[in-house]
Amino acid sequence: MRPLIVGNWKMNTMRSEATALVAGLMEQRAELDPGCDLLVCPPFVILRPVADIIEGSPIALGAQDCHTDNSGAHTGDVSAGMLADAGCEFVIVGHSERRADHREDDVLVVSKAGAAHASGLQAIICVGETLDQRNAEETLSVVEGHLLSSVPDGATAENTVVAYEPIWAIGTGLTPTIEQISEVHDHIRALLVARFADGNEFRLLYGGSMNPGNAREILAVKNVNGGLVGGASLNVKDFWSICASV
Ligand code: PEP
């Protein structure tokens, strides 16, 4: 399957920075197909300017969150339908920063993923353990719980991507060992295969301090089908270097 590299810009980039960043990626992509699909996930208010630039290019657009409902009295929220209308093909749901900052739980996340599917978006569903859970050797059970409860029954390899993101690795410069990444990704694959007819086809991303120095090794792991990249996605050279590592 073709790997997917995702840039999660989080709450970063003013419009001028965002347009320069994506223009830089367009230039690189015009010269070379790195052998993976590319997706950028800017903040909501930057989606349209970025959509205008990447229109017709192989770079896809995604958002970082959506509401469970498609419209209504939800001040400050944005629906999956609105994201599709703005040019998005993907939306990240259940990122650990949303789970922590907005007290999002699996019940909410599975509902957001369902809303994404209903609007024709691919949901990138994030799962992962805290450092305490890793130290208590609970990683596999925590990830299994997230996976069972956050991935809707209607998920298919066409509408869902799973991202394994150890919370302690996000933005810290720390990463699990290759063996640890491999163990979790194999476990996720086995769970998906047991539950879904096309479980073997789902793309499984690794996320957490991926950078040009470690990307090649991580992306070579069996059952790692791409990366979810935060900090390093804000720099054209670094992000492109990760893409080229595929
Ligand atoms: C993320 O935001 O999902 C992420 C993995 O961040 P970072 O690459 O900065 O650790």
mmCIF file with all atom_site columns, N, CA and C and ligand atoms in Angstrom, residues 8 10 95 97 126 165 169-173 207-210 228-232, ligand 1:
data_model
loop_
_atom_site.group_PDB
_atom_site.id
_atom_site.type_symbol
_atom_site.label_atom_id
_atom_site.label_alt_id
_atom_site.label_comp_id
_atom_site.label_asym_id
_atom_site.label_entity_id
_atom_site.label_seq_id
_atom_site.pdbx_PDB_ins_code
_atom_site.Cartn_x
_atom_site.Cartn_y
_atom_site.Cartn_z
_atom_site.occupancy
_atom_site.B_iso_or_equiv
_atom_site.pdbx_formal_charge
_atom_site.auth_seq_id
_atom_site.auth_comp_id
_atom_site.auth_asym_id
_atom_site.auth_atom_id
_atom_site.pdbx_PDB_model_num
ATOM   1  N N  . ASN A 1 8   ? 0.744  17.621 10.716 1.00 0.00 ? 8   ASN A N  1
ATOM   2  C CA . ASN A 1 8   ? -0.228 18.203 11.647 1.00 0.00 ? 8   ASN A CA 1
ATOM   3  C C  . ASN A 1 8   ? 0.356  19.518 12.141 1.00 0.00 ? 8   ASN A C  1
ATOM   4  N N  . LYS A 1 10  ? -0.952 21.745 13.915 1.00 0.00 ? 10  LYS A N  1
ATOM   5  C CA . LYS A 1 10  ? -1.486 22.150 15.228 1.00 0.00 ? 10  LYS A CA 1
ATOM   6  C C  . LYS A 1 10  ? -1.923 23.612 15.182 1.00 0.00 ? 10  LYS A C  1
ATOM   7  N N  . HIS A 1 95  ? -6.847 13.109 18.627 1.00 0.00 ? 95  HIS A N  1
ATOM   8  C CA . HIS A 1 95  ? -5.445 13.432 18.942 1.00 0.00 ? 95  HIS A CA 1
ATOM   9  C C  . HIS A 1 95  ? -5.318 13.605 20.459 1.00 0.00 ? 95  HIS A C  1
ATOM   10 N N  . GLU A 1 97  ? -3.790 15.639 22.195 1.00 0.00 ? 97  GLU A N  1
ATOM   11 C CA . GLU A 1 97  ? -3.920 17.027 22.680 1.00 0.00 ? 97  GLU A CA 1
ATOM   12 C C  . GLU A 1 97  ? -5.389 17.418 22.805 1.00 0.00 ? 97  GLU A C  1
ATOM   13 N N  . CYS A 1 126 ? -6.455 8.701  16.279 1.00 0.00 ? 126 CYS A N  1
ATOM   14 C CA . CYS A 1 126 ? -5.207 8.585  17.052 1.00 0.00 ? 126 CYS A CA 1
ATOM   15 C C  . CYS A 1 126 ? -5.406 7.750  18.308 1.00 0.00 ? 126 CYS A C  1
ATOM   16 N N  . GLU A 1 165 ? 0.259  7.034  18.374 1.00 0.00 ? 165 GLU A N  1
ATOM   17 C CA . GLU A 1 165 ? 1.044  8.151  18.882 1.00 0.00 ? 165 GLU A CA 1
ATOM   18 C C  . GLU A 1 165 ? 1.241  8.000  20.390 1.00 0.00 ? 165 GLU A C  1
ATOM   19 N N  . ALA A 1 169 ? 5.810  10.708 23.543 1.00 0.00 ? 169 ALA A N  1
ATOM   20 C CA . ALA A 1 169 ? 6.745  10.964 22.439 1.00 0.00 ? 169 ALA A CA 1
ATOM   21 C C  . ALA A 1 169 ? 6.363  12.213 21.643 1.00 0.00 ? 169 ALA A C  1
ATOM   22 N N  . ILE A 1 170 ? 5.176  12.743 21.898 1.00 0.00 ? 170 ILE A N  1
ATOM   23 C CA . ILE A 1 170 ? 4.702  13.873 21.092 1.00 0.00 ? 170 ILE A CA 1
ATOM   24 C C  . ILE A 1 170 ? 5.374  15.162 21.555 1.00 0.00 ? 170 ILE A C  1
ATOM   25 N N  . GLY A 1 171 ? 6.133  15.758 20.648 1.00 0.00 ? 171 GLY A N  1
ATOM   26 C CA . GLY A 1 171 ? 6.768  17.048 20.915 1.00 0.00 ? 171 GLY A CA 1
ATOM   27 C C  . GLY A 1 171 ? 7.870  17.005 21.951 1.00 0.00 ? 171 GLY A C  1
ATOM   28 N N  . THR A 1 172 ? 8.351  15.837 22.299 1.00 0.00 ? 172 THR A N  1
ATOM   29 C CA . THR A 1 172 ? 9.347  15.718 23.371 1.00 0.00 ? 172 THR A CA 1
ATOM   30 C C  . THR A 1 172 ? 10.743 15.390 22.864 1.00 0.00 ? 172 THR A C  1
ATOM   31 N N  . GLY A 1 173 ? 10.851 14.942 21.623 1.00 0.00 ? 173 GLY A N  1
ATOM   32 C CA . GLY A 1 173 ? 12.144 14.464 21.122 1.00 0.00 ? 173 GLY A CA 1
ATOM   33 C C  . GLY A 1 173 ? 12.420 13.021 21.506 1.00 0.00 ? 173 GLY A C  1
ATOM   34 N N  . GLY A 1 207 ? 3.314  8.278  14.963 1.00 0.00 ? 207 GLY A N  1
ATOM   35 C CA . GLY A 1 207 ? 3.503  9.706  15.248 1.00 0.00 ? 207 GLY A CA 1
ATOM   36 C C  . GLY A 1 207 ? 4.130  9.902  16.605 1.00 0.00 ? 207 GLY A C  1
ATOM   37 N N  . GLY A 1 208 ? 5.034  10.898 16.706 1.00 0.00 ? 208 GLY A N  1
ATOM   38 C CA . GLY A 1 208 ? 5.703  11.202 17.972 1.00 0.00 ? 208 GLY A CA 1
ATOM   39 C C  . GLY A 1 208 ? 7.168  11.463 17.719 1.00 0.00 ? 208 GLY A C  1
ATOM   40 N N  . SER A 1 209 ? 7.507  12.781 17.602 1.00 0.00 ? 209 SER A N  1
ATOM   41 C CA . SER A 1 209 ? 8.906  13.204 17.414 1.00 0.00 ? 209 SER A CA 1
ATOM   42 C C  . SER A 1 209 ? 9.566  12.558 16.196 1.00 0.00 ? 209 SER A C  1
ATOM   43 N N  . MET A 1 210 ? 8.788  12.338 15.155 1.00 0.00 ? 210 MET A N  1
ATOM   44 C CA . MET A 1 210 ? 9.420  11.863 13.911 1.00 0.00 ? 210 MET A CA 1
ATOM   45 C C  . MET A 1 210 ? 10.175 13.038 13.297 1.00 0.00 ? 210 MET A C  1
ATOM   46 N N  . LEU A 1 228 ? 2.625  10.509 11.163 1.00 0.00 ? 228 LEU A N  1
ATOM   47 C CA . LEU A 1 228 ? 1.889  11.715 11.537 1.00 0.00 ? 228 LEU A CA 1
ATOM   48 C C  . LEU A 1 228 ? 2.930  12.620 12.197 1.00 0.00 ? 228 LEU A C  1
ATOM   49 N N  . VAL A 1 229 ? 3.204  13.735 11.547 1.00 0.00 ? 229 VAL A N  1
ATOM   50 C CA . VAL A 1 229 ? 4.350  14.559 11.924 1.00 0.00 ? 229 VAL A CA 1
ATOM   51 C C  . VAL A 1 229 ? 3.860  15.921 12.424 1.00 0.00 ? 229 VAL A C  1
ATOM   52 N N  . GLY A 1 230 ? 4.286  16.301 13.621 1.00 0.00 ? 230 GLY A N  1
ATOM   53 C CA . GLY A 1 230 ? 3.912  17.606 14.171 1.00 0.00 ? 230 GLY A CA 1
ATOM   54 C C  . GLY A 1 230 ? 4.980  18.635 13.888 1.00 0.00 ? 230 GLY A C  1
ATOM   55 N N  . GLY A 1 231 ? 5.864  18.843 14.853 1.00 0.00 ? 231 GLY A N  1
ATOM   56 C CA . GLY A 1 231 ? 6.872  19.906 14.778 1.00 0.00 ? 231 GLY A CA 1
ATOM   57 C C  . GLY A 1 231 ? 7.645  19.941 13.463 1.00 0.00 ? 231 GLY A C  1
ATOM   58 N N  . ALA A 1 232 ? 8.101  18.794 13.015 1.00 0.00 ? 232 ALA A N  1
ATOM   59 C CA . ALA A 1 232 ? 8.939  18.762 11.808 1.00 0.00 ? 232 ALA A CA 1
ATOM   60 C C  . ALA A 1 232 ? 8.151  19.048 10.532 1.00 0.00 ? 232 ALA A C  1
HETATM 61 C C1 . PEP B 2 .   ? 1.586  15.185 16.503 1.00 0.00 ? 1   PEP B C1 1
HETATM 62 O O1 . PEP B 2 .   ? 1.230  16.335 16.638 1.00 0.00 ? 1   PEP B O1 1
HETATM 63 O O2 . PEP B 2 .   ? 0.756  14.332 16.202 1.00 0.00 ? 1   PEP B O2 1
HETATM 64 C C2 . PEP B 2 .   ? 2.998  14.853 16.660 1.00 0.00 ? 1   PEP B C2 1
HETATM 65 C C3 . PEP B 2 .   ? 3.377  13.623 16.447 1.00 0.00 ? 1   PEP B C3 1
HETATM 66 O O3 . PEP B 2 .   ? 3.843  15.865 17.038 1.00 0.00 ? 1   PEP B O3 1
HETATM 67 P P1 . PEP B 2 .   ? 5.446  15.831 17.025 1.00 0.00 ? 1   PEP B P1 1
HETATM 68 O O4 . PEP B 2 .   ? 5.858  15.275 15.680 1.00 0.00 ? 1   PEP B O4 1
HETATM 69 O O5 . PEP B 2 .   ? 5.850  17.266 17.189 1.00 0.00 ? 1   PEP B O5 1
HETATM 70 O O6 . PEP B 2 .   ? 5.885  14.960 18.130 1.00 0.00 ? 1   PEP B O6 1
#
